[in-house]
Short mmCIF file of C-alpha atoms in Angstrom, two decimals:
data_model
loop_
_atom_site.label_atom_id
_atom_site.label_comp_id
_atom_site.label_asym_id
_atom_site.label_seq_id
_atom_site.Cartn_x
_atom_site.Cartn_y
_atom_site.Cartn_z
CA MET A 1 -2.58 37.89 39.31
CA ALA A 2 -2.37 34.57 41.13
CA LYS A 3 -4.45 32.94 38.40
CA GLY A 4 -2.04 34.23 35.73
CA ILE A 5 0.98 32.84 37.62
CA THR A 6 -0.74 29.46 38.01
CA LEU A 7 -1.48 29.25 34.28
CA SER A 8 2.14 30.17 33.45
CA ILE A 9 3.48 27.43 35.73
CA PHE A 10 1.09 24.88 34.20
CA PHE A 11 2.20 25.87 30.68
CA LEU A 12 5.89 25.47 31.58
CA LEU A 13 5.25 22.05 33.14
CA PHE A 14 3.31 20.98 30.02
CA ILE A 15 6.15 22.05 27.69
CA THR A 16 8.68 20.19 29.87
CA PHE A 17 6.58 17.04 29.77
CA ILE A 18 6.19 17.15 25.98
CA SER A 19 9.90 17.70 25.38
CA SER A 20 10.85 14.76 27.62
CA THR A 21 8.72 12.18 25.81
CA ASP A 22 9.30 10.32 22.57
CA ALA A 23 8.13 12.10 19.45
CA LEU A 24 6.41 8.90 18.32
CA ILE A 25 2.98 8.16 19.76
CA HIS A 26 2.55 4.82 21.50
CA HIS A 27 -0.96 3.35 21.34
CA ARG A 28 -2.19 1.36 24.30
CA ILE A 29 -4.96 -0.12 22.13
CA PRO A 30 -3.91 -3.01 19.86
CA ARG A 31 -3.64 -1.85 16.26
CA SER A 32 -6.29 -4.42 15.24
CA GLN A 33 -8.82 -2.41 17.27
CA LEU A 34 -7.90 1.00 15.93
CA LYS A 35 -10.26 2.54 13.41
CA ARG A 36 -8.84 4.03 10.26
CA ARG A 37 -9.87 7.48 9.08
CA LEU A 38 -10.72 8.09 5.45
CA VAL A 39 -8.71 10.95 3.97
CA LYS A 40 -10.11 12.87 1.01
CA PRO A 41 -7.56 12.81 -1.83
CA LEU A 42 -6.09 16.22 -2.63
CA LEU A 43 -4.80 15.32 -6.10
CA THR A 44 -6.92 15.56 -9.21
CA ALA A 45 -7.17 12.66 -11.64
CA ALA A 46 -5.19 14.66 -14.21
CA ALA A 47 -2.26 15.04 -11.79
CA LEU A 48 -2.03 11.33 -10.92
CA PRO A 49 -0.18 10.09 -14.07
CA ALA A 50 2.61 12.63 -13.55
CA MET A 51 2.89 11.68 -9.87
CA GLN A 52 2.94 7.97 -10.64
CA MET A 53 5.93 8.44 -12.93
CA LYS A 54 8.02 9.61 -9.98
CA PRO A 55 8.96 6.72 -7.65
CA PHE A 56 8.50 7.48 -3.97
CA VAL A 57 11.71 8.04 -2.04
CA PRO A 58 11.61 8.40 1.78
CA GLN A 59 12.84 11.87 2.65
CA TYR A 60 15.65 12.54 5.07
CA ASP A 61 13.24 13.69 7.78
CA TRP A 62 13.50 13.36 11.56
CA ILE A 63 12.63 9.65 11.41
CA GLN A 64 15.46 8.91 8.97
CA GLN A 65 17.76 11.10 11.04
CA ASP A 66 16.91 9.03 14.11
CA PHE A 67 17.58 5.80 12.21
CA LEU A 68 20.97 7.10 11.09
CA ARG A 69 21.86 8.49 14.52
CA ALA A 70 20.95 5.20 16.21
CA HIS A 71 23.02 3.20 13.72
CA ASN A 72 26.04 5.39 14.32
CA ASP A 73 25.64 5.42 18.11
CA PHE A 74 25.58 1.63 18.28
CA ARG A 75 28.38 1.26 15.72
CA ALA A 76 30.52 3.55 17.87
CA LYS A 77 30.14 1.12 20.78
CA VAL A 78 32.23 -1.46 18.88
CA GLY A 79 34.53 0.97 17.11
CA SER A 80 32.91 0.97 13.65
CA PRO A 81 32.94 4.28 11.73
CA PRO A 82 29.70 6.23 11.15
CA LEU A 83 27.43 5.61 8.18
CA GLN A 84 25.97 8.12 5.73
CA TRP A 85 22.29 8.21 4.79
CA ASP A 86 21.67 7.24 1.16
CA SER A 87 18.44 7.96 -0.75
CA THR A 88 18.95 5.08 -3.22
CA LEU A 89 19.17 2.61 -0.34
CA ALA A 90 16.15 4.23 1.35
CA LYS A 91 14.06 3.84 -1.80
CA PHE A 92 15.11 0.21 -2.23
CA ALA A 93 14.30 -0.55 1.41
CA HIS A 94 10.93 1.17 1.14
CA ASP A 95 10.03 -0.62 -2.09
CA TRP A 96 10.72 -4.00 -0.50
CA ALA A 97 8.73 -3.12 2.62
CA VAL A 98 5.75 -2.15 0.45
CA GLN A 99 6.02 -5.45 -1.45
CA ARG A 100 5.68 -7.30 1.83
CA LYS A 101 2.64 -5.36 3.08
CA ASN A 102 0.28 -8.28 2.53
CA ASP A 103 2.10 -10.84 4.66
CA CYS A 104 4.66 -8.78 6.62
CA ASN A 105 6.94 -11.83 6.63
CA TYR A 106 10.18 -10.51 8.10
CA ARG A 107 11.95 -13.78 7.25
CA ILE A 108 11.73 -13.15 3.51
CA HIS A 109 14.56 -10.97 2.22
CA SER A 110 14.87 -9.20 -1.11
CA ARG A 111 16.84 -10.94 -3.83
CA ASN A 112 19.08 -7.97 -4.54
CA GLY A 113 22.68 -9.11 -4.16
CA LYS A 114 24.24 -5.64 -3.92
CA TYR A 115 22.96 -4.59 -0.50
CA GLY A 116 22.94 -5.88 3.04
CA GLU A 117 19.50 -5.92 4.65
CA ASN A 118 17.92 -5.84 8.10
CA ILE A 119 14.17 -6.31 8.61
CA PHE A 120 12.09 -5.53 11.70
CA TRP A 121 8.45 -6.41 12.34
CA GLN A 122 6.23 -5.67 15.32
CA LEU A 123 2.55 -6.45 15.71
CA TYR A 124 1.09 -3.75 17.96
CA ARG A 125 3.24 -1.21 19.78
CA GLU A 126 5.07 1.32 17.65
CA SER A 127 8.78 1.51 18.41
CA THR A 128 11.03 4.49 17.89
CA PRO A 129 13.83 4.19 15.30
CA ARG A 130 16.30 3.75 18.17
CA ASP A 131 14.21 0.89 19.58
CA VAL A 132 14.37 -0.88 16.21
CA VAL A 133 18.14 -0.53 15.87
CA ARG A 134 18.65 -1.47 19.52
CA THR A 135 16.76 -4.73 18.91
CA TRP A 136 19.27 -5.60 16.19
CA PHE A 137 22.25 -4.57 18.31
CA GLN A 138 21.10 -6.76 21.22
CA GLU A 139 21.97 -9.82 19.12
CA GLN A 140 25.54 -8.99 20.16
CA LYS A 141 25.15 -11.39 23.08
CA HIS A 142 24.97 -14.28 20.62
CA PHE A 143 28.10 -13.35 18.68
CA ASP A 144 31.55 -14.55 19.79
CA HIS A 145 33.94 -11.86 18.58
CA ARG A 146 36.97 -13.81 19.77
CA ARG A 147 36.17 -16.76 17.52
CA ASN A 148 34.27 -14.66 14.96
CA VAL A 149 31.22 -16.97 15.01
CA CYS A 150 27.56 -16.86 15.97
CA VAL A 151 26.90 -19.20 18.90
CA CYS A 152 23.37 -19.94 17.58
CA LYS A 153 23.48 -23.23 15.70
CA PRO A 154 21.35 -22.93 13.66
CA GLU A 155 20.31 -19.29 13.81
CA ARG A 156 16.61 -18.93 14.58
CA GLY A 157 14.11 -16.52 16.04
CA GLY A 158 15.38 -15.38 19.43
CA CYS A 159 18.93 -16.59 18.75
CA GLU A 160 20.56 -15.02 15.74
CA CYS A 161 23.41 -12.64 14.87
CA GLY A 162 22.87 -11.48 11.29
CA HIS A 163 21.10 -8.22 12.13
CA TYR A 164 23.86 -7.30 14.59
CA THR A 165 26.69 -8.01 12.17
CA ASN A 166 24.95 -6.09 9.37
CA LEU A 167 24.58 -3.15 11.74
CA ILE A 168 28.21 -3.04 12.90
CA TRP A 169 29.98 -4.22 9.70
CA LYS A 170 33.03 -1.99 9.63
CA SER A 171 33.49 -1.63 5.87
CA THR A 172 29.85 -0.61 5.29
CA LYS A 173 29.61 3.08 4.41
CA LYS A 174 25.94 3.89 3.75
CA VAL A 175 22.46 3.06 5.03
CA GLY A 176 18.90 3.85 3.99
CA CYS A 177 15.70 2.78 5.75
CA SER A 178 12.09 2.42 4.68
CA THR A 179 10.72 4.24 7.74
CA PHE A 180 7.59 2.63 9.27
CA VAL A 181 5.40 0.83 6.72
CA TYR A 182 2.01 -0.40 7.96
CA CYS A 183 0.97 -3.87 6.84
CA ASN A 184 -2.39 -4.61 5.27
CA ASN A 185 -5.21 -5.88 7.49
CA GLN A 186 -3.52 -4.26 10.50
CA LYS A 187 -0.86 -6.96 10.67
CA GLY A 188 1.68 -4.65 12.26
CA VAL A 189 4.60 -2.37 11.48
CA TYR A 190 7.43 -3.24 9.08
CA VAL A 191 10.87 -1.64 8.74
CA VAL A 192 13.65 -2.42 6.25
CA CYS A 193 17.17 -0.97 6.31
CA SER A 194 19.58 -1.49 3.42
CA TYR A 195 23.39 -1.27 3.63
CA TYR A 196 26.22 -0.66 1.18
CA PRO A 197 28.74 -2.13 0.74
CA LYS A 198 27.06 -5.26 2.05
CA GLY A 199 28.46 -7.17 5.00
CA ASN A 200 27.79 -10.57 6.52
CA ILE A 201 30.47 -12.23 4.40
CA ILE A 202 30.97 -15.78 5.73
CA GLY A 203 34.29 -16.22 7.48
CA LYS A 204 35.12 -12.50 7.58
CA ASN A 205 35.51 -10.53 10.79
CA PRO A 206 32.77 -7.82 10.88
CA LEU A 207 35.19 -5.41 12.58
CA ALA A 208 38.14 -6.02 10.27
#
């Protein structure tokens, strides 16, 4: 009887621990030292042409939900209305992230003029969606809302405002993110989020 009670208590403690941790696994080992597993393809050769005709679109799963929730939580801090998730934006963001898999250069933006764009890159540790969006929001400390200017002159790594203003831009209505795309040769993790209508219009107040 005592053994059964002990096992029940252990099970409850285990469930509590699991529910209190992030859903995303964090590796202590650098990604460059992780070994990849080969997965046997499940599709037949005959099925591939039909699949290739359908462009991949990130689904609105729990990762996308977390990206959207984080965007709206941080936008609420400055009084901007919530965004809606958009599959067209998610596909565009994912396509650009895949194009950058070889170099993972987060300084190179897509040339599409219709959407705003935020890019995140990290070499080893996997961040949660909220961690990614929080990194962009933390640029707030470099933006002078009273004068409506970025205090970084010029903007550079470690002192910039563009990700923050894209995130909080009041007139933006929709967002779609690539989810986590892994770079070739284990160069890290890459995330792109696209916004519509686009913000970061020079001279305009992001909260107007």
